[in-house]
mmCIF file of C-alpha atoms and ligand atoms in Angstrom:
data_model
loop_
_atom_site.group_PDB
_atom_site.id
_atom_site.type_symbol
_atom_site.label_atom_id
_atom_site.label_comp_id
_atom_site.label_asym_id
_atom_site.label_seq_id
_atom_site.Cartn_x
_atom_site.Cartn_y
_atom_site.Cartn_z
ATOM 1 C CA MET A 128 0.000 0.000 0.000
ATOM 2 C CA ARG A 129 1.614 3.207 -1.164
ATOM 3 C CA THR A 130 -1.390 5.417 -1.789
ATOM 4 C CA ILE A 131 -4.899 5.163 -0.401
ATOM 5 C CA GLY A 132 -7.961 7.336 -0.902
ATOM 6 C CA VAL A 133 -10.661 8.181 1.620
ATOM 7 C CA LEU A 134 -14.135 9.503 0.886
ATOM 8 C CA THR A 135 -17.404 10.137 2.693
ATOM 9 C CA SER A 136 -20.622 9.467 0.818
ATOM 10 C CA GLY A 137 -24.402 9.687 1.311
ATOM 11 C CA GLY A 138 -25.923 11.536 4.261
ATOM 12 C CA ASP A 139 -23.288 13.009 6.557
ATOM 13 C CA ALA A 140 -23.051 11.701 10.120
ATOM 14 C CA PRO A 141 -21.382 13.107 13.255
ATOM 15 C CA GLY A 142 -18.157 11.181 13.820
ATOM 16 C CA MET A 143 -17.222 10.955 10.142
ATOM 17 C CA ASN A 144 -14.501 13.549 10.754
ATOM 18 C CA ALA A 145 -12.982 11.419 13.502
ATOM 19 C CA ALA A 146 -12.860 8.536 11.002
ATOM 20 C CA ILE A 147 -11.241 10.698 8.285
ATOM 21 C CA ARG A 148 -8.671 11.933 10.801
ATOM 22 C CA ALA A 149 -7.830 8.389 11.857
ATOM 23 C CA VAL A 150 -7.475 7.138 8.263
ATOM 24 C CA VAL A 151 -5.143 10.026 7.442
ATOM 25 C CA ARG A 152 -3.002 9.865 10.573
ATOM 26 C CA TYR A 153 -2.832 6.070 10.789
ATOM 27 C CA GLY A 154 -1.942 6.002 7.083
ATOM 28 C CA ILE A 155 0.825 8.593 7.409
ATOM 29 C CA TYR A 156 2.126 6.800 10.525
ATOM 30 C CA ASN A 157 2.522 3.733 8.280
ATOM 31 C CA ASP A 158 4.259 5.701 5.475
ATOM 32 C CA ILE A 159 1.213 5.655 3.206
ATOM 33 C CA ASN A 160 0.134 8.622 1.067
ATOM 34 C CA VAL A 161 -3.469 9.501 1.803
ATOM 35 C CA LEU A 162 -5.677 11.314 -0.698
ATOM 36 C CA GLY A 163 -8.779 13.043 0.633
ATOM 37 C CA ILE A 164 -11.450 12.636 -2.055
ATOM 38 C CA LYS A 165 -14.039 15.458 -2.178
ATOM 39 C CA LYS A 166 -17.834 15.080 -2.246
ATOM 40 C CA GLY A 167 -18.004 11.294 -2.213
ATOM 41 C CA TYR A 168 -17.905 9.369 -5.480
ATOM 42 C CA ARG A 169 -18.291 12.707 -7.306
ATOM 43 C CA GLY A 170 -14.660 13.476 -6.415
ATOM 44 C CA LEU A 171 -13.534 10.194 -7.971
ATOM 45 C CA ILE A 172 -15.324 11.012 -11.213
ATOM 46 C CA ASP A 173 -14.013 14.597 -11.291
ATOM 47 C CA ASN A 174 -10.510 13.761 -10.008
ATOM 48 C CA ASP A 175 -11.234 16.185 -7.164
ATOM 49 C CA MET A 176 -8.943 15.217 -4.312
ATOM 50 C CA GLU A 177 -5.948 16.417 -2.350
ATOM 51 C CA LYS A 178 -2.983 14.857 -0.628
ATOM 52 C CA MET A 179 -3.589 14.982 3.081
ATOM 53 C CA ASP A 180 -0.945 15.778 5.669
ATOM 54 C CA LEU A 181 -1.028 15.643 9.435
ATOM 55 C CA SER A 182 -2.449 19.135 9.737
ATOM 56 C CA SER A 183 -5.157 18.587 7.076
ATOM 57 C CA VAL A 184 -7.123 16.791 9.780
ATOM 58 C CA ALA A 185 -6.169 18.983 12.735
ATOM 59 C CA ASP A 186 -9.025 20.404 14.758
ATOM 60 C CA ILE A 187 -11.804 18.321 13.153
ATOM 61 C CA ILE A 188 -12.394 15.470 15.634
ATOM 62 C CA HIS A 189 -15.096 17.426 17.446
ATOM 63 C CA ARG A 190 -16.893 18.752 14.369
ATOM 64 C CA GLY A 191 -20.126 17.398 12.927
ATOM 65 C CA GLY A 192 -20.576 16.925 9.175
ATOM 66 C CA THR A 193 -17.679 15.858 6.996
ATOM 67 C CA THR A 194 -14.762 18.062 6.057
ATOM 68 C CA LEU A 195 -14.334 16.136 2.783
ATOM 69 C CA GLY A 196 -17.884 16.964 1.734
ATOM 70 C CA THR A 197 -20.388 14.355 0.641
ATOM 71 C CA ALA A 198 -22.956 13.689 -2.077
ATOM 72 C CA ARG A 199 -25.444 11.167 -3.321
ATOM 73 C CA CYS A 200 -23.810 10.827 -6.725
ATOM 74 C CA GLU A 201 -26.240 9.640 -9.391
ATOM 75 C CA LYS A 202 -23.587 9.706 -12.106
ATOM 76 C CA PHE A 203 -21.493 7.108 -10.286
ATOM 77 C CA MET A 204 -24.404 4.680 -10.755
ATOM 78 C CA THR A 205 -24.094 4.977 -14.540
ATOM 79 C CA LYS A 206 -21.619 2.952 -16.585
ATOM 80 C CA GLU A 207 -20.000 6.136 -17.849
ATOM 81 C CA GLY A 208 -19.584 7.663 -14.369
ATOM 82 C CA PHE A 209 -18.321 4.402 -12.890
ATOM 83 C CA ASN A 210 -15.691 4.046 -15.617
ATOM 84 C CA GLU A 211 -14.555 7.622 -15.124
ATOM 85 C CA ALA A 212 -14.114 6.888 -11.418
ATOM 86 C CA LEU A 213 -12.053 3.793 -12.272
ATOM 87 C CA GLU A 214 -9.871 5.873 -14.624
ATOM 88 C CA THR A 215 -9.153 8.357 -11.833
ATOM 89 C CA ILE A 216 -8.248 5.547 -9.449
ATOM 90 C CA LYS A 217 -5.710 4.246 -12.001
ATOM 91 C CA TYR A 218 -4.436 7.717 -12.890
ATOM 92 C CA ARG A 219 -3.883 8.570 -9.229
ATOM 93 C CA ASP A 220 -2.264 5.187 -8.472
ATOM 94 C CA ILE A 221 -4.749 4.564 -5.677
ATOM 95 C CA ASP A 222 -3.980 1.123 -4.210
ATOM 96 C CA GLY A 223 -6.824 1.063 -1.706
ATOM 97 C CA LEU A 224 -9.984 3.005 -0.982
ATOM 98 C CA VAL A 225 -11.765 3.701 2.306
ATOM 99 C CA VAL A 226 -15.466 4.491 1.880
ATOM 100 C CA ILE A 227 -17.251 6.013 4.867
ATOM 101 C CA GLY A 228 -21.028 5.910 4.424
ATOM 102 C CA GLY A 229 -24.176 3.852 4.569
ATOM 103 C CA ASP A 230 -25.956 1.238 2.552
ATOM 104 C CA GLY A 231 -25.923 3.084 -0.824
ATOM 105 C CA SER A 232 -22.261 4.019 -0.436
ATOM 106 C CA PHE A 233 -21.370 0.410 0.365
ATOM 107 C CA ARG A 234 -23.128 -0.760 -2.808
ATOM 108 C CA GLY A 235 -20.804 1.565 -4.723
ATOM 109 C CA ALA A 236 -17.833 0.170 -2.793
ATOM 110 C CA LYS A 237 -18.917 -3.363 -3.665
ATOM 111 C CA GLU A 238 -19.044 -2.495 -7.384
ATOM 112 C CA LEU A 239 -15.562 -1.018 -7.158
ATOM 113 C CA SER A 240 -14.222 -4.055 -5.328
ATOM 114 C CA GLU A 241 -15.705 -6.280 -8.058
ATOM 115 C CA ALA A 242 -13.822 -4.151 -10.580
ATOM 116 C CA GLY A 243 -10.572 -4.916 -8.733
ATOM 117 C CA VAL A 244 -10.254 -1.894 -6.435
ATOM 118 C CA LYS A 245 -9.314 -2.828 -2.873
ATOM 119 C CA THR A 246 -12.012 -1.246 -0.756
ATOM 120 C CA ILE A 247 -12.874 -1.037 2.923
ATOM 121 C CA GLY A 248 -16.219 0.274 4.162
ATOM 122 C CA ILE A 249 -16.715 2.181 7.401
ATOM 123 C CA PRO A 250 -20.380 2.419 8.471
ATOM 124 C CA GLY A 251 -21.301 6.095 8.779
ATOM 125 C CA THR A 252 -24.993 6.938 8.928
ATOM 126 C CA ILE A 253 -27.336 8.231 11.606
ATOM 127 C CA ASP A 254 -29.923 5.618 10.577
ATOM 128 C CA ASN A 255 -28.232 2.557 12.131
ATOM 129 C CA ASP A 256 -29.844 0.551 9.356
ATOM 130 C CA LEU A 257 -26.959 -1.776 8.476
ATOM 131 C CA ALA A 258 -27.803 -5.315 9.563
ATOM 132 C CA TYR A 259 -24.287 -6.640 10.095
ATOM 133 C CA THR A 260 -23.187 -4.087 12.712
ATOM 134 C CA GLU A 261 -24.594 -3.165 16.100
ATOM 135 C CA TYR A 262 -23.810 0.517 15.638
ATOM 136 C CA THR A 263 -23.019 2.925 12.854
ATOM 137 C CA ILE A 264 -21.038 6.149 13.283
ATOM 138 C CA GLY A 265 -23.446 9.040 13.909
ATOM 139 C CA PHE A 266 -26.341 7.076 15.365
ATOM 140 C CA SER A 267 -25.517 7.828 19.003
ATOM 141 C CA THR A 268 -25.155 11.559 18.377
ATOM 142 C CA ALA A 269 -28.448 11.714 16.461
ATOM 143 C CA LEU A 270 -30.103 9.811 19.304
ATOM 144 C CA GLU A 271 -28.861 12.391 21.823
ATOM 145 C CA THR A 272 -30.106 15.228 19.607
ATOM 146 C CA ILE A 273 -33.549 13.644 19.340
ATOM 147 C CA LEU A 274 -33.649 12.952 23.059
ATOM 148 C CA ASP A 275 -32.852 16.575 23.796
ATOM 149 C CA ALA A 276 -35.742 17.623 21.531
ATOM 150 C CA VAL A 277 -38.108 15.092 23.143
ATOM 151 C CA THR A 278 -37.221 16.421 26.596
ATOM 152 C CA LYS A 279 -37.985 19.983 25.518
ATOM 153 C CA ILE A 280 -41.184 19.038 23.735
ATOM 154 C CA ARG A 281 -42.252 17.073 26.832
ATOM 155 C CA ASP A 282 -42.172 20.312 28.895
ATOM 156 C CA THR A 283 -44.508 22.191 26.623
ATOM 157 C CA SER A 284 -46.737 19.158 25.972
ATOM 158 C CA SER A 285 -47.216 18.677 29.726
ATOM 159 C CA SER A 286 -47.980 22.339 30.257
ATOM 160 C CA HIS A 287 -50.678 22.290 27.588
ATOM 161 C CA GLU A 288 -51.789 18.704 28.261
ATOM 162 C CA ARG A 289 -51.296 17.888 24.609
ATOM 163 C CA THR A 290 -50.665 14.942 22.372
ATOM 164 C CA ILE A 291 -47.665 15.372 20.136
ATOM 165 C CA ILE A 292 -46.243 13.375 17.256
ATOM 166 C CA ILE A 293 -42.473 13.749 16.788
ATOM 167 C CA GLU A 294 -41.279 12.527 13.407
ATOM 168 C CA VAL A 295 -37.653 11.440 13.230
ATOM 169 C CA MET A 296 -35.316 10.252 10.469
ATOM 170 C CA GLY A 297 -34.089 6.734 9.815
ATOM 171 C CA ARG A 298 -35.260 6.005 6.285
ATOM 172 C CA ASN A 299 -36.709 2.450 6.453
ATOM 173 C CA CYS A 300 -35.258 1.708 9.864
ATOM 174 C CA GLY A 301 -37.025 2.485 13.144
ATOM 175 C CA ASP A 302 -33.982 2.495 15.446
ATOM 176 C CA LEU A 303 -33.846 6.270 15.996
ATOM 177 C CA ALA A 304 -37.549 6.380 16.884
ATOM 178 C CA LEU A 305 -37.452 3.204 18.956
ATOM 179 C CA TYR A 306 -34.462 4.022 21.146
ATOM 180 C CA SER A 307 -35.302 7.709 21.569
ATOM 181 C CA GLY A 308 -38.835 6.613 22.442
ATOM 182 C CA LEU A 309 -37.630 4.172 25.060
ATOM 183 C CA ALA A 310 -35.049 6.576 26.482
ATOM 184 C CA GLY A 311 -37.422 9.535 26.280
ATOM 185 C CA GLY A 312 -40.353 7.834 27.969
ATOM 186 C CA ALA A 313 -42.651 8.146 24.954
ATOM 187 C CA GLU A 314 -46.202 6.856 25.215
ATOM 188 C CA MET A 315 -45.944 5.252 21.783
ATOM 189 C CA VAL A 316 -43.389 4.420 19.134
ATOM 190 C CA LEU A 317 -44.455 4.011 15.510
ATOM 191 C CA ILE A 318 -41.869 2.282 13.348
ATOM 192 C CA PRO A 319 -41.828 0.540 9.976
ATOM 193 C CA GLU A 320 -40.951 -2.791 11.612
ATOM 194 C CA ALA A 321 -44.284 -3.008 13.486
ATOM 195 C CA LYS A 322 -47.857 -2.708 12.237
ATOM 196 C CA ILE A 323 -49.586 0.569 13.062
ATOM 197 C CA ASP A 324 -53.091 0.329 14.522
ATOM 198 C CA ILE A 325 -54.642 3.817 14.533
ATOM 199 C CA GLU A 326 -57.677 2.814 16.591
ATOM 200 C CA ASN A 327 -55.403 1.386 19.248
ATOM 201 C CA ILE A 328 -53.348 4.595 19.306
ATOM 202 C CA ALA A 329 -56.532 6.619 19.815
ATOM 203 C CA GLU A 330 -57.606 4.294 22.646
ATOM 204 C CA LYS A 331 -54.225 4.611 24.362
ATOM 205 C CA ILE A 332 -54.398 8.399 24.213
ATOM 206 C CA THR A 333 -57.945 8.374 25.628
ATOM 207 C CA SER A 334 -57.125 5.967 28.461
ATOM 208 C CA GLY A 335 -53.979 7.950 29.286
ATOM 209 C CA MET A 336 -56.020 11.142 29.515
ATOM 210 C CA ALA A 337 -58.621 9.358 31.664
ATOM 211 C CA ARG A 338 -56.024 8.345 34.220
ATOM 212 C CA GLY A 339 -54.592 11.881 34.349
ATOM 213 C CA LYS A 340 -51.623 11.705 31.980
ATOM 214 C CA LYS A 341 -50.553 15.215 31.176
ATOM 215 C CA HIS A 342 -49.375 14.423 27.675
ATOM 216 C CA SER A 343 -48.961 11.749 25.043
ATOM 217 C CA ILE A 344 -45.660 11.722 23.208
ATOM 218 C CA ILE A 345 -45.599 9.648 20.050
ATOM 219 C CA LEU A 346 -42.263 8.947 18.365
ATOM 220 C CA LEU A 347 -42.772 8.305 14.665
ATOM 221 C CA ALA A 348 -40.080 6.980 12.321
ATOM 222 C CA GLU A 349 -40.213 8.651 8.905
ATOM 223 C CA GLY A 350 -40.370 5.210 7.286
ATOM 224 C CA ALA A 351 -43.615 4.439 9.120
ATOM 225 C CA GLY A 352 -45.591 7.376 7.741
ATOM 226 C CA ASP A 353 -46.113 11.112 7.696
ATOM 227 C CA ALA A 354 -46.815 12.847 11.019
ATOM 228 C CA TYR A 355 -49.637 15.037 9.682
ATOM 229 C CA ASP A 356 -51.261 12.144 7.909
ATOM 230 C CA ILE A 357 -51.205 10.001 11.060
ATOM 231 C CA ARG A 358 -52.576 12.921 13.099
ATOM 232 C CA ASP A 359 -55.542 13.202 10.709
ATOM 233 C CA LYS A 360 -56.184 9.482 10.946
ATOM 234 C CA ILE A 361 -56.139 9.570 14.779
ATOM 235 C CA ASN A 362 -58.481 12.553 14.700
ATOM 236 C CA LYS A 363 -61.058 10.403 12.915
ATOM 237 C CA PHE A 364 -61.355 8.432 16.173
ATOM 238 C CA ILE A 365 -60.858 11.178 18.758
ATOM 239 C CA ASP A 366 -61.414 14.875 18.398
ATOM 240 C CA ILE A 367 -58.488 16.321 20.342
ATOM 241 C CA PRO A 368 -55.807 18.793 19.265
ATOM 242 C CA ILE A 369 -52.669 16.934 18.207
ATOM 243 C CA ARG A 370 -49.475 18.811 17.367
ATOM 244 C CA CYS A 371 -46.726 17.541 15.047
ATOM 245 C CA THR A 372 -42.988 18.264 15.025
ATOM 246 C CA VAL A 373 -40.824 16.993 12.181
ATOM 247 C CA LEU A 374 -37.281 17.185 13.519
ATOM 248 C CA GLY A 375 -35.574 17.065 10.103
ATOM 249 C CA TYR A 376 -31.931 17.868 9.453
ATOM 250 C CA ILE A 377 -31.176 19.047 12.970
ATOM 251 C CA GLN A 378 -30.727 15.309 13.632
ATOM 252 C CA ARG A 379 -27.771 15.016 11.271
ATOM 253 C CA GLY A 380 -25.625 17.857 12.590
ATOM 254 C CA GLY A 381 -23.831 18.747 15.786
ATOM 255 C CA THR A 382 -20.730 17.832 17.681
ATOM 256 C CA PRO A 383 -20.278 14.056 17.831
ATOM 257 C CA VAL A 384 -20.758 12.360 21.210
ATOM 258 C CA SER A 385 -17.824 10.398 22.622
ATOM 259 C CA TYR A 386 -19.047 7.035 21.310
ATOM 260 C CA ASP A 387 -19.127 8.275 17.707
ATOM 261 C CA ARG A 388 -15.668 9.834 18.035
ATOM 262 C CA LEU A 389 -14.297 6.597 19.473
ATOM 263 C CA LEU A 390 -15.972 4.484 16.798
ATOM 264 C CA GLY A 391 -14.711 6.814 14.064
ATOM 265 C CA SER A 392 -11.158 6.824 15.432
ATOM 266 C CA ARG A 393 -10.993 3.058 15.919
ATOM 267 C CA MET A 394 -12.596 2.193 12.602
ATOM 268 C CA GLY A 395 -10.497 4.696 10.652
ATOM 269 C CA ALA A 396 -7.303 3.106 11.955
ATOM 270 C CA GLN A 397 -8.675 -0.409 11.495
ATOM 271 C CA ALA A 398 -9.570 0.313 7.861
ATOM 272 C CA VAL A 399 -5.977 1.226 7.056
ATOM 273 C CA LYS A 400 -4.735 -1.813 9.004
ATOM 274 C CA CYS A 401 -7.045 -4.047 6.943
ATOM 275 C CA LEU A 402 -5.649 -2.633 3.706
ATOM 276 C CA ILE A 403 -2.068 -3.136 4.896
ATOM 277 C CA GLU A 404 -2.808 -6.717 5.948
ATOM 278 C CA GLY A 405 -4.596 -7.518 2.687
ATOM 279 C CA ASN A 406 -8.093 -7.858 4.177
ATOM 280 C CA ASN A 407 -9.721 -6.109 1.254
ATOM 281 C CA ASN A 408 -13.303 -5.806 0.115
ATOM 282 C CA VAL A 409 -14.654 -5.863 3.622
ATOM 283 C CA VAL A 410 -16.761 -3.585 5.789
ATOM 284 C CA LEU A 411 -16.067 -2.823 9.428
ATOM 285 C CA GLY A 412 -18.637 -3.378 12.117
ATOM 286 C CA THR A 413 -18.992 -3.511 15.870
ATOM 287 C CA LYS A 414 -20.173 -6.308 18.125
ATOM 288 C CA ASP A 415 -19.973 -6.438 21.922
ATOM 289 C CA GLY A 416 -17.663 -3.425 21.919
ATOM 290 C CA LYS A 417 -15.186 -4.971 19.487
ATOM 291 C CA ILE A 418 -14.488 -3.971 15.884
ATOM 292 C CA PHE A 419 -14.609 -6.724 13.284
ATOM 293 C CA HIS A 420 -14.533 -6.953 9.489
ATOM 294 C CA MET A 421 -16.786 -8.908 7.175
ATOM 295 C CA ASP A 422 -17.022 -9.544 3.450
ATOM 296 C CA ILE A 423 -18.828 -6.604 1.863
ATOM 297 C CA GLU A 424 -21.285 -8.699 -0.142
ATOM 298 C CA LYS A 425 -22.147 -10.925 2.805
ATOM 299 C CA ALA A 426 -22.758 -7.863 4.981
ATOM 300 C CA LEU A 427 -25.017 -6.219 2.415
ATOM 301 C CA ASN A 428 -27.112 -9.367 2.066
ATOM 302 C CA MET A 429 -27.909 -9.561 5.779
ATOM 303 C CA LYS A 430 -31.357 -8.584 6.978
ATOM 304 C CA LYS A 431 -31.561 -6.347 10.030
ATOM 305 C CA LYS A 432 -33.089 -7.914 13.129
ATOM 306 C CA PHE A 433 -35.845 -5.950 14.777
ATOM 307 C CA ASP A 434 -35.315 -5.286 18.485
ATOM 308 C CA SER A 435 -38.784 -6.458 19.514
ATOM 309 C CA GLU A 436 -37.668 -6.572 23.162
ATOM 310 C CA ALA A 437 -37.049 -2.801 23.208
ATOM 311 C CA PHE A 438 -40.324 -2.248 21.387
ATOM 312 C CA GLU A 439 -42.325 -4.315 23.891
ATOM 313 C CA LEU A 440 -40.539 -2.682 26.808
ATOM 314 C CA THR A 441 -41.475 0.777 25.517
ATOM 315 C CA LYS A 442 -45.103 -0.331 25.517
ATOM 316 C CA ILE A 443 -44.957 -1.803 29.016
ATOM 317 C CA LEU A 444 -43.210 1.202 30.519
ATOM 318 C CA SER A 445 -45.712 3.636 29.077
ATOM 319 C CA ILE A 446 -48.887 1.989 30.469
HETATM 320 O O1 LIG B 669 -29.457 8.359 5.558
HETATM 321 C C1 LIG B 669 -29.497 9.454 6.382
HETATM 322 C C2 LIG B 669 -30.744 10.267 6.153
HETATM 323 O O2 LIG B 669 -30.662 11.406 6.990
HETATM 324 C C3 LIG B 669 -32.066 9.537 6.349
HETATM 325 O O3 LIG B 669 -32.409 9.419 7.712
HETATM 326 C C4 LIG B 669 -32.999 10.405 5.554
HETATM 327 O O4 LIG B 669 -34.128 9.675 5.137
HETATM 328 C C5 LIG B 669 -32.144 10.825 4.403
HETATM 329 O O5 LIG B 669 -30.809 10.724 4.824
HETATM 330 C C6 LIG B 669 -32.370 12.225 3.903
HETATM 331 O O6 LIG B 669 -31.605 12.389 2.761
HETATM 332 P P1 LIG B 669 -31.262 13.760 2.056
HETATM 333 O O7 LIG B 669 -30.135 14.386 2.795
HETATM 334 O O8 LIG B 669 -30.864 13.355 0.696
HETATM 335 O O9 LIG B 669 -32.497 14.594 2.109
#
């Protein structure tokens, strides 16, 4: 390994900068040239990259977002774009590539690895929707951000004795809603992994009000429906004012919590180590506090297990 490239792709996630920093510094420590590729796969197509040195990654470990920039690059999905990316990799003498991103980014990494490029994937997405790993970089920070919002919304909901639906991100995965719901003491959690019964939701709100509950907080995953639409459906059963808050992009920003910085730092170093040791075409994951690597294709074919225990517990604790 003489030269490696690092890129961040897809939705940004807090902790990506810690991973970039670790790739760069661990690479330089091992006498490897590290190229920082700009705006995800777009930078590979456009040959937009720069040689990183120790100070290129100074003062970024605590910053949200990604200093390399990111994109969801449609052109990379075309034959033409993909070939242009391959040309750049050859032209730049890139021996190995570290891709920090989520599911879509890993599919791109898999294509590249099939074309002979040695790739390593680092899971970076707030969604925590990758089946093979317990945690992705950014999930813990997003969870804290949501929890902070839930705590604030709880104050005003109690004061007004209101029902509120809080819609959170996560694409097709309910983890952000489920764990913020459990940790935030929500009355209900609506996620794509479990069937939604509107009549039952209405009944729960009514019985809660009857026993003197001051509010009903409903955590809704974006993949399970639209907050306003669900409000209207509930209102067909009970005529009470229901407010909606869609948290949106606030969930993706902010200073990474310690866990995401640690995960980013460890995985960044591990990615370079994998390339040096010849463990190519793998993605990194975490299990029981340890970092492991797994074949990229195998990882992408796994189906995420639903944490039904956490879901049931949320229900029990909100009776
Ligand atoms: O994958 C991260 C994520 O924030 C999802 O939770 C969300 O559905 C999506 O990205 C939003 O994507 P965009 O930034 O393209 O609007």
